[in-house]
């Protein structure tokens, strides 16, 4: 999936007073929930609303929502509305986009539609709206067979503003040639104002895709899809293969829009507590009333099943960050499965994928990862339901090329064993528990996540509503298991053992891979430039000047909608908390309508750790809940975590004081959540980990370290900008310096060194020292979120857990280290990495959050980002 702008995840801490207000808030939210859902449930099948006909009204009580399915009379456009207690309202329009070449036309079109439209003719209204809106999310995605334009906001006027801009951009874009050249690709002089400077390739998507294919994981996953689905659209790169992008013409882009961006090929989605009628009225008025129905030629045919299994070998760049330079081969075995529109069958296969590969007790984890043949599962391991037909893949990366047959033999034997023996009931129960908990644990972007999860099914004319009726799916699953204890084994035999549509894909590193790619690009450029006439060259120079002029000219933005102060609720919603203590340990309590889920969070002080132990803290955090504890080995602990919780997480925590940038809080953050009925078990697991953690299993430790080192190395090309920002900041503030040790390239290099060691004895000793110093109640603070009805029980379980810990609490003392000896520096650093893209950052020291200038600096940063840097970097340098 490709996107033009990626969202951030923001974790918020809770603050403030008393439970009565929280209970009133809970009751008030229940009323809102009832109003939103009750309104939706009043609709009747066959009812007509603003050109639409209601086709289905379906309550889904397990997700606290009612779904309404409609179809537009004239255009045939489909619409699903999800009425739910949630003021973070979502809109999206998805289109089935099925390219038949590697030019990246749907991806470039996704970008170009956002460069101005009929009613909003200014350049890039999408980006201009970022500073005129209170949106909680704005983006656009291109997948293999669909393109999605979603946004979310809590403000009703903002919703209508964004809706008008999105609808106009998608269905009435200008698609001007200069925008195509800017977003897609162009020939341009390296120095735009110098006709004697070399002619080079430029273009936003061209450069984006060059960056995307620097990742071996991306290269592997793309080849896997293309070769497992070889007959139609999935055999091509929807995002664009860099050199193939250069074959796309402006005329072809416009034709693709005409063929695919039509309401008859669209799926509209709205979510939240705003009224459906108003949404339908605006969509019909602004778009649908201006179209008639067509029959889109965008359907994807099923793959013809193979009569014999196939194999293929591909190449990638050598990874200089890999722990073992001689073990960089990847191999997997993949199977083409069912049509994803069969929701129940897809759910069964998804659960099978989880049972086979997820967690330390899964068969493939034990057979492949614990063999220490490789460093981690191969990319795309597990079940995937993102394309019209599902697939399953499993394998290893970081292996010797001589071990390919060893891995494929293990895969075959493991499947045979599972087909023969089946799965332990505890494993099945753990998967069902995960599904139950996921229904109750709901995040702020639930509405957005819902459309992304159902769109692949809906995109191929499956039931979007059927895909979210989880209780019905689970009831059928349990019934099948009860009637036939070998139900899952028979599915494995059907879809795996007896399936000839099976691909073995091997990827080997090639020393000169990047050089060959660069040479191909240079040769294609030379061929293009050599055929240019004098007239062509003049035209290229003039277009470069014209594009530069357009990018820098002052625009009239008066056509764009914007919020007024009067549109914004100045009161806001306050989250009420109470701060107390238990056994002198600070305890923060928050009553919330959590759907029967208890949330736990704690921070332990790590100021006392010596500097030589600090680099080992990330490893400690990563392995702490994946080793044995109490009377359990690591497999038994993993099983109990899956059965009783939504996971136990441990992370490093570093934060500058809001008053003084030289004051730093350092700690380790522990977090987890569970169904209320499992709260006692969850805290018992934490108690075992704190009091009886087993860090001496060197084989297990080696497996975890290699997996983490591999994941970090593979992630550099995706997160190069984050690493650049982190390193630049590390030169300016104490918190930045500590963060570079814990999260930056310094940590990546450290992990590579440790993963390359034959013995883990020294690491075990260091981790045990960290555990001794941190896993106690000397300096810890705790927060619990729960329903008003269960909070008292939650507190008792917390107190039981805390009473089991060693040490004496220091009370409300903050974990602050004053680092006045820190001296900022203005060094310039360059890290040489084997990618054809560069990541650059300049950091400037400013002021802490409570400084009088802080608010102005935040506003300035936003203005610089969208009013200056966006124009200069995205436009001028593509």
mmCIF file of C-alpha atoms in Angstrom, residues 123-474:
data_model
loop_
_atom_site.group_PDB
_atom_site.id
_atom_site.type_symbol
_atom_site.label_atom_id
_atom_site.label_comp_id
_atom_site.label_asym_id
_atom_site.label_seq_id
_atom_site.Cartn_x
_atom_site.Cartn_y
_atom_site.Cartn_z
ATOM 1 C CA UNK A 123 -2.761 24.015 -6.413
ATOM 2 C CA UNK A 124 -2.952 21.115 -3.930
ATOM 3 C CA UNK A 125 -6.210 21.940 -2.094
ATOM 4 C CA UNK A 126 -5.713 18.708 -0.133
ATOM 5 C CA UNK A 127 -2.547 19.996 1.505
ATOM 6 C CA UNK A 128 -3.928 23.503 1.842
ATOM 7 C CA UNK A 129 -6.798 22.105 3.923
ATOM 8 C CA UNK A 130 -4.365 20.757 6.510
ATOM 9 C CA UNK A 131 -4.034 24.279 7.922
ATOM 10 C CA UNK A 132 -7.743 25.135 7.508
ATOM 11 C CA UNK A 133 -9.185 22.096 9.276
ATOM 12 C CA UNK A 134 -9.420 20.287 12.607
ATOM 13 C CA UNK A 135 -9.160 16.907 10.897
ATOM 14 C CA UNK A 136 -7.920 13.989 12.976
ATOM 15 C CA UNK A 137 -6.870 12.177 9.787
ATOM 16 C CA UNK A 138 -6.414 13.096 6.122
ATOM 17 C CA UNK A 139 -4.786 10.803 3.608
ATOM 18 C CA UNK A 140 -5.054 8.828 0.384
ATOM 19 C CA UNK A 141 -3.974 5.220 -0.220
ATOM 20 C CA UNK A 142 -3.207 3.155 -3.302
ATOM 21 C CA UNK A 143 -3.404 -0.607 -2.836
ATOM 22 C CA UNK A 144 -3.033 -3.376 -5.416
ATOM 23 C CA UNK A 145 -6.637 -3.124 -6.614
ATOM 24 C CA UNK A 146 -8.224 -0.142 -4.894
ATOM 25 C CA UNK A 147 -7.611 3.510 -4.142
ATOM 26 C CA UNK A 148 -9.074 5.066 -0.989
ATOM 27 C CA UNK A 149 -9.580 8.706 -0.021
ATOM 28 C CA UNK A 150 -10.435 8.909 3.719
ATOM 29 C CA UNK A 151 -10.649 11.655 6.330
ATOM 30 C CA UNK A 152 -11.940 11.963 9.890
ATOM 31 C CA UNK A 153 -12.928 14.900 12.085
ATOM 32 C CA UNK A 154 -14.947 15.619 15.214
ATOM 33 C CA UNK A 155 -16.336 18.918 13.929
ATOM 34 C CA UNK A 156 -19.570 18.943 11.896
ATOM 35 C CA UNK A 157 -18.697 22.008 9.788
ATOM 36 C CA UNK A 158 -15.201 20.662 9.201
ATOM 37 C CA UNK A 159 -16.733 17.389 8.001
ATOM 38 C CA UNK A 160 -18.782 19.209 5.365
ATOM 39 C CA UNK A 161 -15.800 21.345 4.321
ATOM 40 C CA UNK A 162 -13.551 18.338 3.844
ATOM 41 C CA UNK A 163 -16.310 16.351 2.154
ATOM 42 C CA UNK A 164 -16.725 19.024 -0.527
ATOM 43 C CA UNK A 165 -12.971 19.151 -1.181
ATOM 44 C CA UNK A 166 -12.579 15.362 -1.320
ATOM 45 C CA UNK A 167 -15.580 14.789 -3.584
ATOM 46 C CA UNK A 168 -14.475 17.477 -6.012
ATOM 47 C CA UNK A 169 -10.880 16.207 -6.032
ATOM 48 C CA UNK A 170 -11.874 12.592 -6.749
ATOM 49 C CA UNK A 171 -14.604 13.127 -9.348
ATOM 50 C CA UNK A 172 -13.763 16.517 -10.891
ATOM 51 C CA UNK A 173 -9.971 16.925 -10.782
ATOM 52 C CA UNK A 174 -8.200 19.266 -13.191
ATOM 53 C CA UNK A 175 -5.481 16.688 -14.019
ATOM 54 C CA UNK A 176 -3.331 19.339 -15.647
ATOM 55 C CA UNK A 177 -0.199 18.264 -17.465
ATOM 56 C CA UNK A 178 2.115 20.247 -15.186
ATOM 57 C CA UNK A 179 0.638 18.435 -12.185
ATOM 58 C CA UNK A 180 1.245 15.088 -13.888
ATOM 59 C CA UNK A 181 4.859 16.097 -14.541
ATOM 60 C CA UNK A 182 5.292 17.216 -10.935
ATOM 61 C CA UNK A 183 3.693 14.185 -9.269
ATOM 62 C CA UNK A 184 4.580 11.456 -11.770
ATOM 63 C CA UNK A 185 7.773 12.007 -13.715
ATOM 64 C CA UNK A 186 9.492 14.454 -16.023
ATOM 65 C CA UNK A 187 12.756 15.236 -17.740
ATOM 66 C CA UNK A 188 14.198 18.441 -16.337
ATOM 67 C CA UNK A 189 17.531 20.184 -16.078
ATOM 68 C CA UNK A 190 19.317 19.479 -12.816
ATOM 69 C CA UNK A 191 19.559 23.245 -12.372
ATOM 70 C CA UNK A 192 16.203 24.435 -13.630
ATOM 71 C CA UNK A 193 17.453 27.861 -14.653
ATOM 72 C CA UNK A 194 20.529 26.544 -16.486
ATOM 73 C CA UNK A 195 19.804 24.948 -19.896
ATOM 74 C CA UNK A 196 23.403 23.706 -20.008
ATOM 75 C CA UNK A 197 23.085 21.616 -16.817
ATOM 76 C CA UNK A 198 22.447 17.866 -17.201
ATOM 77 C CA UNK A 199 18.926 16.631 -17.898
ATOM 78 C CA UNK A 200 17.717 14.281 -15.141
ATOM 79 C CA UNK A 201 14.570 12.480 -13.994
ATOM 80 C CA UNK A 202 12.351 14.207 -11.446
ATOM 81 C CA UNK A 203 8.906 13.403 -10.019
ATOM 82 C CA UNK A 204 7.347 12.765 -6.627
ATOM 83 C CA UNK A 205 6.095 9.214 -7.251
ATOM 84 C CA UNK A 206 9.176 8.254 -9.277
ATOM 85 C CA UNK A 207 11.412 9.128 -6.333
ATOM 86 C CA UNK A 208 8.984 7.676 -3.781
ATOM 87 C CA UNK A 209 9.038 4.294 -5.503
ATOM 88 C CA UNK A 210 12.816 4.323 -5.846
ATOM 89 C CA UNK A 211 12.848 4.676 -2.071
ATOM 90 C CA UNK A 212 10.212 1.966 -1.568
ATOM 91 C CA UNK A 213 12.224 -0.600 -3.498
ATOM 92 C CA UNK A 214 15.376 -0.035 -1.456
ATOM 93 C CA UNK A 215 13.855 -2.368 1.142
ATOM 94 C CA UNK A 216 14.580 -6.083 0.560
ATOM 95 C CA UNK A 217 11.296 -6.872 2.337
ATOM 96 C CA UNK A 218 9.365 -4.673 -0.122
ATOM 97 C CA UNK A 219 11.173 -6.254 -3.070
ATOM 98 C CA UNK A 220 10.377 -9.761 -1.797
ATOM 99 C CA UNK A 221 6.716 -9.083 -1.020
ATOM 100 C CA UNK A 222 6.157 -7.500 -4.423
ATOM 101 C CA UNK A 223 7.729 -10.438 -6.274
ATOM 102 C CA UNK A 224 5.686 -12.850 -4.156
ATOM 103 C CA UNK A 225 2.406 -11.216 -5.136
ATOM 104 C CA UNK A 226 3.345 -10.859 -8.820
ATOM 105 C CA UNK A 227 4.354 -14.512 -9.113
ATOM 106 C CA UNK A 228 1.568 -16.083 -7.035
ATOM 107 C CA UNK A 229 -1.082 -14.119 -8.998
ATOM 108 C CA UNK A 230 0.476 -14.047 -12.495
ATOM 109 C CA UNK A 231 -2.511 -13.678 -14.832
ATOM 110 C CA UNK A 232 -4.091 -10.257 -14.246
ATOM 111 C CA UNK A 233 -3.724 -6.991 -12.331
ATOM 112 C CA UNK A 234 -1.861 -8.508 -9.366
ATOM 113 C CA UNK A 235 1.075 -9.389 -11.617
ATOM 114 C CA UNK A 236 1.842 -5.658 -11.846
ATOM 115 C CA UNK A 237 3.160 -3.074 -9.378
ATOM 116 C CA UNK A 238 0.264 -0.717 -8.635
ATOM 117 C CA UNK A 239 2.588 1.788 -6.985
ATOM 118 C CA UNK A 240 4.832 1.789 -10.037
ATOM 119 C CA UNK A 241 8.151 0.212 -10.909
ATOM 120 C CA UNK A 242 10.560 3.168 -11.128
ATOM 121 C CA UNK A 243 11.750 2.609 -14.700
ATOM 122 C CA UNK A 244 8.279 1.630 -15.924
ATOM 123 C CA UNK A 245 6.846 4.856 -14.467
ATOM 124 C CA UNK A 246 8.857 6.632 -17.181
ATOM 125 C CA UNK A 247 6.605 5.052 -19.838
ATOM 126 C CA UNK A 248 3.379 6.596 -18.513
ATOM 127 C CA UNK A 249 1.863 9.453 -20.514
ATOM 128 C CA UNK A 250 -0.451 12.229 -19.393
ATOM 129 C CA UNK A 251 -3.116 10.989 -21.825
ATOM 130 C CA UNK A 252 -3.016 7.501 -20.274
ATOM 131 C CA UNK A 253 -3.428 9.019 -16.813
ATOM 132 C CA UNK A 254 -6.557 10.907 -17.874
ATOM 133 C CA UNK A 255 -7.992 7.808 -19.519
ATOM 134 C CA UNK A 256 -7.433 5.748 -16.369
ATOM 135 C CA UNK A 257 -9.368 8.361 -14.404
ATOM 136 C CA UNK A 258 -12.236 8.265 -16.913
ATOM 137 C CA UNK A 259 -12.386 4.466 -16.750
ATOM 138 C CA UNK A 260 -12.098 4.024 -12.979
ATOM 139 C CA UNK A 261 -13.167 7.200 -11.136
ATOM 140 C CA UNK A 262 -16.907 6.968 -11.663
ATOM 141 C CA UNK A 263 -19.656 6.616 -9.019
ATOM 142 C CA UNK A 264 -20.679 3.281 -10.577
ATOM 143 C CA UNK A 265 -17.211 2.014 -9.596
ATOM 144 C CA UNK A 266 -17.215 3.721 -6.177
ATOM 145 C CA UNK A 267 -17.903 2.654 -2.616
ATOM 146 C CA UNK A 268 -18.823 5.466 -0.220
ATOM 147 C CA UNK A 269 -18.460 5.024 3.535
ATOM 148 C CA UNK A 270 -19.521 7.185 6.470
ATOM 149 C CA UNK A 271 -19.080 6.459 10.164
ATOM 150 C CA UNK A 272 -19.842 8.075 13.511
ATOM 151 C CA UNK A 273 -22.637 9.906 15.296
ATOM 152 C CA UNK A 274 -23.502 12.475 12.620
ATOM 153 C CA UNK A 275 -26.766 11.968 10.744
ATOM 154 C CA UNK A 276 -26.696 9.857 7.588
ATOM 155 C CA UNK A 277 -29.364 11.925 5.826
ATOM 156 C CA UNK A 278 -27.133 15.003 5.634
ATOM 157 C CA UNK A 279 -24.216 12.952 4.264
ATOM 158 C CA UNK A 280 -26.399 11.490 1.510
ATOM 159 C CA UNK A 281 -27.850 14.863 0.623
ATOM 160 C CA UNK A 282 -24.402 16.421 0.124
ATOM 161 C CA UNK A 283 -22.922 13.468 -1.807
ATOM 162 C CA UNK A 284 -25.930 13.314 -4.131
ATOM 163 C CA UNK A 285 -26.015 17.062 -4.677
ATOM 164 C CA UNK A 286 -22.289 17.567 -5.240
ATOM 165 C CA UNK A 287 -21.474 14.418 -7.244
ATOM 166 C CA UNK A 288 -24.011 11.707 -7.960
ATOM 167 C CA UNK A 289 -26.687 13.911 -9.520
ATOM 168 C CA UNK A 290 -24.166 14.816 -12.251
ATOM 169 C CA UNK A 291 -23.537 11.240 -13.432
ATOM 170 C CA UNK A 292 -25.425 8.400 -15.072
ATOM 171 C CA UNK A 293 -24.824 4.699 -14.570
ATOM 172 C CA UNK A 294 -22.083 2.829 -16.440
ATOM 173 C CA UNK A 295 -20.830 -0.750 -16.295
ATOM 174 C CA UNK A 296 -17.172 -0.517 -15.176
ATOM 175 C CA UNK A 297 -14.694 -2.979 -16.709
ATOM 176 C CA UNK A 298 -12.709 -3.291 -13.508
ATOM 177 C CA UNK A 299 -13.630 -6.748 -12.237
ATOM 178 C CA UNK A 300 -10.711 -9.009 -11.313
ATOM 179 C CA UNK A 301 -11.030 -12.615 -12.544
ATOM 180 C CA UNK A 302 -10.010 -15.512 -10.314
ATOM 181 C CA UNK A 303 -6.590 -17.014 -10.908
ATOM 182 C CA UNK A 304 -6.694 -20.296 -12.788
ATOM 183 C CA UNK A 305 -5.480 -22.957 -10.308
ATOM 184 C CA UNK A 306 -2.103 -24.475 -11.161
ATOM 185 C CA UNK A 307 -1.764 -28.139 -11.991
ATOM 186 C CA UNK A 308 1.773 -28.207 -10.569
ATOM 187 C CA UNK A 309 3.576 -26.186 -7.908
ATOM 188 C CA UNK A 310 6.102 -23.579 -9.077
ATOM 189 C CA UNK A 311 9.348 -22.062 -7.857
ATOM 190 C CA UNK A 312 11.198 -18.847 -8.639
ATOM 191 C CA UNK A 313 14.410 -17.070 -7.657
ATOM 192 C CA UNK A 314 14.886 -13.292 -7.483
ATOM 193 C CA UNK A 315 17.640 -10.916 -6.391
ATOM 194 C CA UNK A 316 17.961 -7.997 -3.989
ATOM 195 C CA UNK A 317 20.638 -5.665 -2.671
ATOM 196 C CA UNK A 318 23.077 -6.933 -0.065
ATOM 197 C CA UNK A 319 22.279 -5.612 3.404
ATOM 198 C CA UNK A 320 25.348 -4.095 5.035
ATOM 199 C CA UNK A 321 23.470 -3.873 8.354
ATOM 200 C CA UNK A 322 22.669 -7.609 8.475
ATOM 201 C CA UNK A 323 24.159 -9.378 11.541
ATOM 202 C CA UNK A 324 25.653 -12.133 9.345
ATOM 203 C CA UNK A 325 26.762 -11.108 5.844
ATOM 204 C CA UNK A 326 26.787 -14.751 4.721
ATOM 205 C CA UNK A 327 23.171 -15.381 5.723
ATOM 206 C CA UNK A 328 21.002 -13.052 3.639
ATOM 207 C CA UNK A 329 18.865 -15.455 1.637
ATOM 208 C CA UNK A 330 15.072 -15.527 2.048
ATOM 209 C CA UNK A 331 12.774 -18.424 1.172
ATOM 210 C CA UNK A 332 9.066 -19.029 1.628
ATOM 211 C CA UNK A 333 6.335 -21.401 0.523
ATOM 212 C CA UNK A 334 3.039 -19.702 -0.411
ATOM 213 C CA UNK A 335 -0.424 -20.985 -1.304
ATOM 214 C CA UNK A 336 -3.287 -19.377 -3.188
ATOM 215 C CA UNK A 337 -6.475 -19.912 -1.155
ATOM 216 C CA UNK A 338 -10.140 -18.939 -1.252
ATOM 217 C CA UNK A 339 -12.211 -16.026 -2.522
ATOM 218 C CA UNK A 340 -12.216 -13.453 0.284
ATOM 219 C CA UNK A 341 -15.884 -12.679 -0.411
ATOM 220 C CA UNK A 342 -16.680 -15.914 1.432
ATOM 221 C CA UNK A 343 -16.404 -14.197 4.802
ATOM 222 C CA UNK A 344 -16.655 -17.306 6.965
ATOM 223 C CA UNK A 345 -14.094 -19.286 4.992
ATOM 224 C CA UNK A 346 -11.711 -16.298 5.059
ATOM 225 C CA UNK A 347 -12.164 -15.998 8.820
ATOM 226 C CA UNK A 348 -11.367 -19.687 9.291
ATOM 227 C CA UNK A 349 -8.225 -19.369 7.157
ATOM 228 C CA UNK A 350 -7.196 -16.222 9.003
ATOM 229 C CA UNK A 351 -7.509 -18.091 12.315
ATOM 230 C CA UNK A 352 -5.544 -20.984 10.830
ATOM 231 C CA UNK A 353 -2.802 -18.548 9.824
ATOM 232 C CA UNK A 354 -2.673 -17.242 13.393
ATOM 233 C CA UNK A 355 -2.602 -20.745 14.865
ATOM 234 C CA UNK A 356 0.237 -21.764 12.544
ATOM 235 C CA UNK A 357 2.558 -18.748 12.907
ATOM 236 C CA UNK A 358 1.619 -16.449 15.792
ATOM 237 C CA UNK A 359 3.368 -16.706 19.143
ATOM 238 C CA UNK A 360 6.028 -18.922 20.660
ATOM 239 C CA UNK A 361 3.675 -21.921 20.897
ATOM 240 C CA UNK A 362 2.754 -21.945 17.193
ATOM 241 C CA UNK A 363 4.051 -24.869 15.098
ATOM 242 C CA UNK A 364 6.050 -22.793 12.616
ATOM 243 C CA UNK A 365 7.551 -20.602 15.334
ATOM 244 C CA UNK A 366 8.901 -23.714 17.039
ATOM 245 C CA UNK A 367 9.955 -25.493 13.843
ATOM 246 C CA UNK A 368 11.499 -22.546 11.964
ATOM 247 C CA UNK A 369 12.545 -19.778 14.348
ATOM 248 C CA UNK A 370 13.820 -21.984 17.156
ATOM 249 C CA UNK A 371 15.930 -23.951 14.678
ATOM 250 C CA UNK A 372 18.208 -20.855 14.486
ATOM 251 C CA UNK A 373 18.614 -21.445 10.759
ATOM 252 C CA UNK A 374 17.434 -17.918 10.032
ATOM 253 C CA UNK A 375 16.868 -14.598 11.730
ATOM 254 C CA UNK A 376 13.100 -14.148 11.340
ATOM 255 C CA UNK A 377 10.019 -15.202 9.428
ATOM 256 C CA UNK A 378 10.056 -14.256 5.747
ATOM 257 C CA UNK A 379 8.112 -11.135 4.667
ATOM 258 C CA UNK A 380 4.347 -11.646 4.246
ATOM 259 C CA UNK A 381 4.285 -14.657 6.586
ATOM 260 C CA UNK A 382 0.755 -15.617 7.627
ATOM 261 C CA UNK A 383 -2.683 -15.331 6.040
ATOM 262 C CA UNK A 384 -3.425 -12.368 3.768
ATOM 263 C CA UNK A 385 -6.937 -11.387 2.705
ATOM 264 C CA UNK A 386 -6.039 -8.131 0.971
ATOM 265 C CA UNK A 387 -6.524 -9.374 -2.626
ATOM 266 C CA UNK A 388 -9.542 -10.995 -4.289
ATOM 267 C CA UNK A 389 -8.246 -14.446 -3.372
ATOM 268 C CA UNK A 390 -6.524 -14.997 -0.063
ATOM 269 C CA UNK A 391 -3.062 -16.478 0.393
ATOM 270 C CA UNK A 392 -0.870 -18.006 3.058
ATOM 271 C CA UNK A 393 2.899 -17.746 3.179
ATOM 272 C CA UNK A 394 5.559 -18.998 5.570
ATOM 273 C CA UNK A 395 9.349 -19.138 5.449
ATOM 274 C CA UNK A 396 12.570 -17.712 6.815
ATOM 275 C CA UNK A 397 14.846 -14.803 6.050
ATOM 276 C CA UNK A 398 18.474 -14.418 7.074
ATOM 277 C CA UNK A 399 19.431 -17.955 6.070
ATOM 278 C CA UNK A 400 22.392 -19.410 4.186
ATOM 279 C CA UNK A 401 21.587 -20.098 0.540
ATOM 280 C CA UNK A 402 22.603 -23.710 1.236
ATOM 281 C CA UNK A 403 19.720 -24.061 3.718
ATOM 282 C CA UNK A 404 16.856 -23.372 1.302
ATOM 283 C CA UNK A 405 15.905 -27.042 0.962
ATOM 284 C CA UNK A 406 16.247 -27.520 4.728
ATOM 285 C CA UNK A 407 13.651 -24.785 5.316
ATOM 286 C CA UNK A 408 11.200 -26.087 2.703
ATOM 287 C CA UNK A 409 11.497 -29.604 4.150
ATOM 288 C CA UNK A 410 10.716 -28.261 7.652
ATOM 289 C CA UNK A 411 7.646 -26.469 6.286
ATOM 290 C CA UNK A 412 6.374 -29.635 4.613
ATOM 291 C CA UNK A 413 6.963 -31.825 7.685
ATOM 292 C CA UNK A 414 5.404 -29.266 10.043
ATOM 293 C CA UNK A 415 2.222 -29.115 7.966
ATOM 294 C CA UNK A 416 2.048 -32.909 7.891
ATOM 295 C CA UNK A 417 2.439 -33.034 11.658
ATOM 296 C CA UNK A 418 -0.297 -30.457 12.298
ATOM 297 C CA UNK A 419 -2.661 -32.192 9.857
ATOM 298 C CA UNK A 420 -2.055 -35.416 11.772
ATOM 299 C CA UNK A 421 -2.170 -34.057 15.348
ATOM 300 C CA UNK A 422 -4.265 -30.889 15.120
ATOM 301 C CA UNK A 423 -3.995 -27.901 17.487
ATOM 302 C CA UNK A 424 -4.179 -27.992 21.306
ATOM 303 C CA UNK A 425 -7.517 -26.646 22.548
ATOM 304 C CA UNK A 426 -5.654 -23.964 24.515
ATOM 305 C CA UNK A 427 -4.298 -22.535 21.245
ATOM 306 C CA UNK A 428 -7.775 -22.371 19.724
ATOM 307 C CA UNK A 429 -9.149 -20.781 22.903
ATOM 308 C CA UNK A 430 -6.352 -18.178 22.787
ATOM 309 C CA UNK A 431 -7.269 -17.178 19.228
ATOM 310 C CA UNK A 432 -10.956 -16.888 20.117
ATOM 311 C CA UNK A 433 -10.035 -14.837 23.179
ATOM 312 C CA UNK A 434 -7.996 -12.472 20.991
ATOM 313 C CA UNK A 435 -11.004 -11.933 18.720
ATOM 314 C CA UNK A 436 -13.326 -11.322 21.693
ATOM 315 C CA UNK A 437 -10.923 -8.844 23.251
ATOM 316 C CA UNK A 438 -10.333 -7.020 19.970
ATOM 317 C CA UNK A 439 -14.096 -6.350 19.759
ATOM 318 C CA UNK A 440 -14.057 -4.667 23.137
ATOM 319 C CA UNK A 441 -10.694 -2.893 22.895
ATOM 320 C CA UNK A 442 -11.482 0.005 20.592
ATOM 321 C CA UNK A 443 -9.184 2.813 19.601
ATOM 322 C CA UNK A 444 -9.739 6.420 18.556
ATOM 323 C CA UNK A 445 -9.381 5.523 14.857
ATOM 324 C CA UNK A 446 -11.825 2.589 14.994
ATOM 325 C CA UNK A 447 -13.964 3.948 12.159
ATOM 326 C CA UNK A 448 -11.010 4.339 9.830
ATOM 327 C CA UNK A 449 -9.668 0.900 10.695
ATOM 328 C CA UNK A 450 -13.085 -0.597 9.985
ATOM 329 C CA UNK A 451 -13.271 0.642 6.389
ATOM 330 C CA UNK A 452 -9.689 -0.410 5.631
ATOM 331 C CA UNK A 453 -10.431 -3.912 6.964
ATOM 332 C CA UNK A 454 -13.694 -4.464 5.025
ATOM 333 C CA UNK A 455 -12.813 -2.647 1.796
ATOM 334 C CA UNK A 456 -10.950 -5.604 0.155
ATOM 335 C CA UNK A 457 -14.125 -7.734 0.514
ATOM 336 C CA UNK A 458 -16.507 -4.941 -0.464
ATOM 337 C CA UNK A 459 -14.254 -4.006 -3.393
ATOM 338 C CA UNK A 460 -14.998 -7.398 -4.976
ATOM 339 C CA UNK A 461 -18.757 -7.200 -4.331
ATOM 340 C CA UNK A 462 -18.677 -9.115 -1.057
ATOM 341 C CA UNK A 463 -20.730 -8.057 1.956
ATOM 342 C CA UNK A 464 -19.113 -5.241 3.919
ATOM 343 C CA UNK A 465 -21.676 -5.686 6.676
ATOM 344 C CA UNK A 466 -21.265 -9.466 6.761
ATOM 345 C CA UNK A 467 -17.540 -8.966 7.340
ATOM 346 C CA UNK A 468 -18.163 -7.165 10.649
ATOM 347 C CA UNK A 469 -20.790 -9.533 12.085
ATOM 348 C CA UNK A 470 -18.149 -11.166 14.235
ATOM 349 C CA UNK A 471 -20.461 -12.967 16.672
ATOM 350 C CA UNK A 472 -22.177 -14.759 13.802
ATOM 351 C CA UNK A 473 -18.802 -15.828 12.367
ATOM 352 C CA UNK A 474 -17.560 -17.057 15.765
#
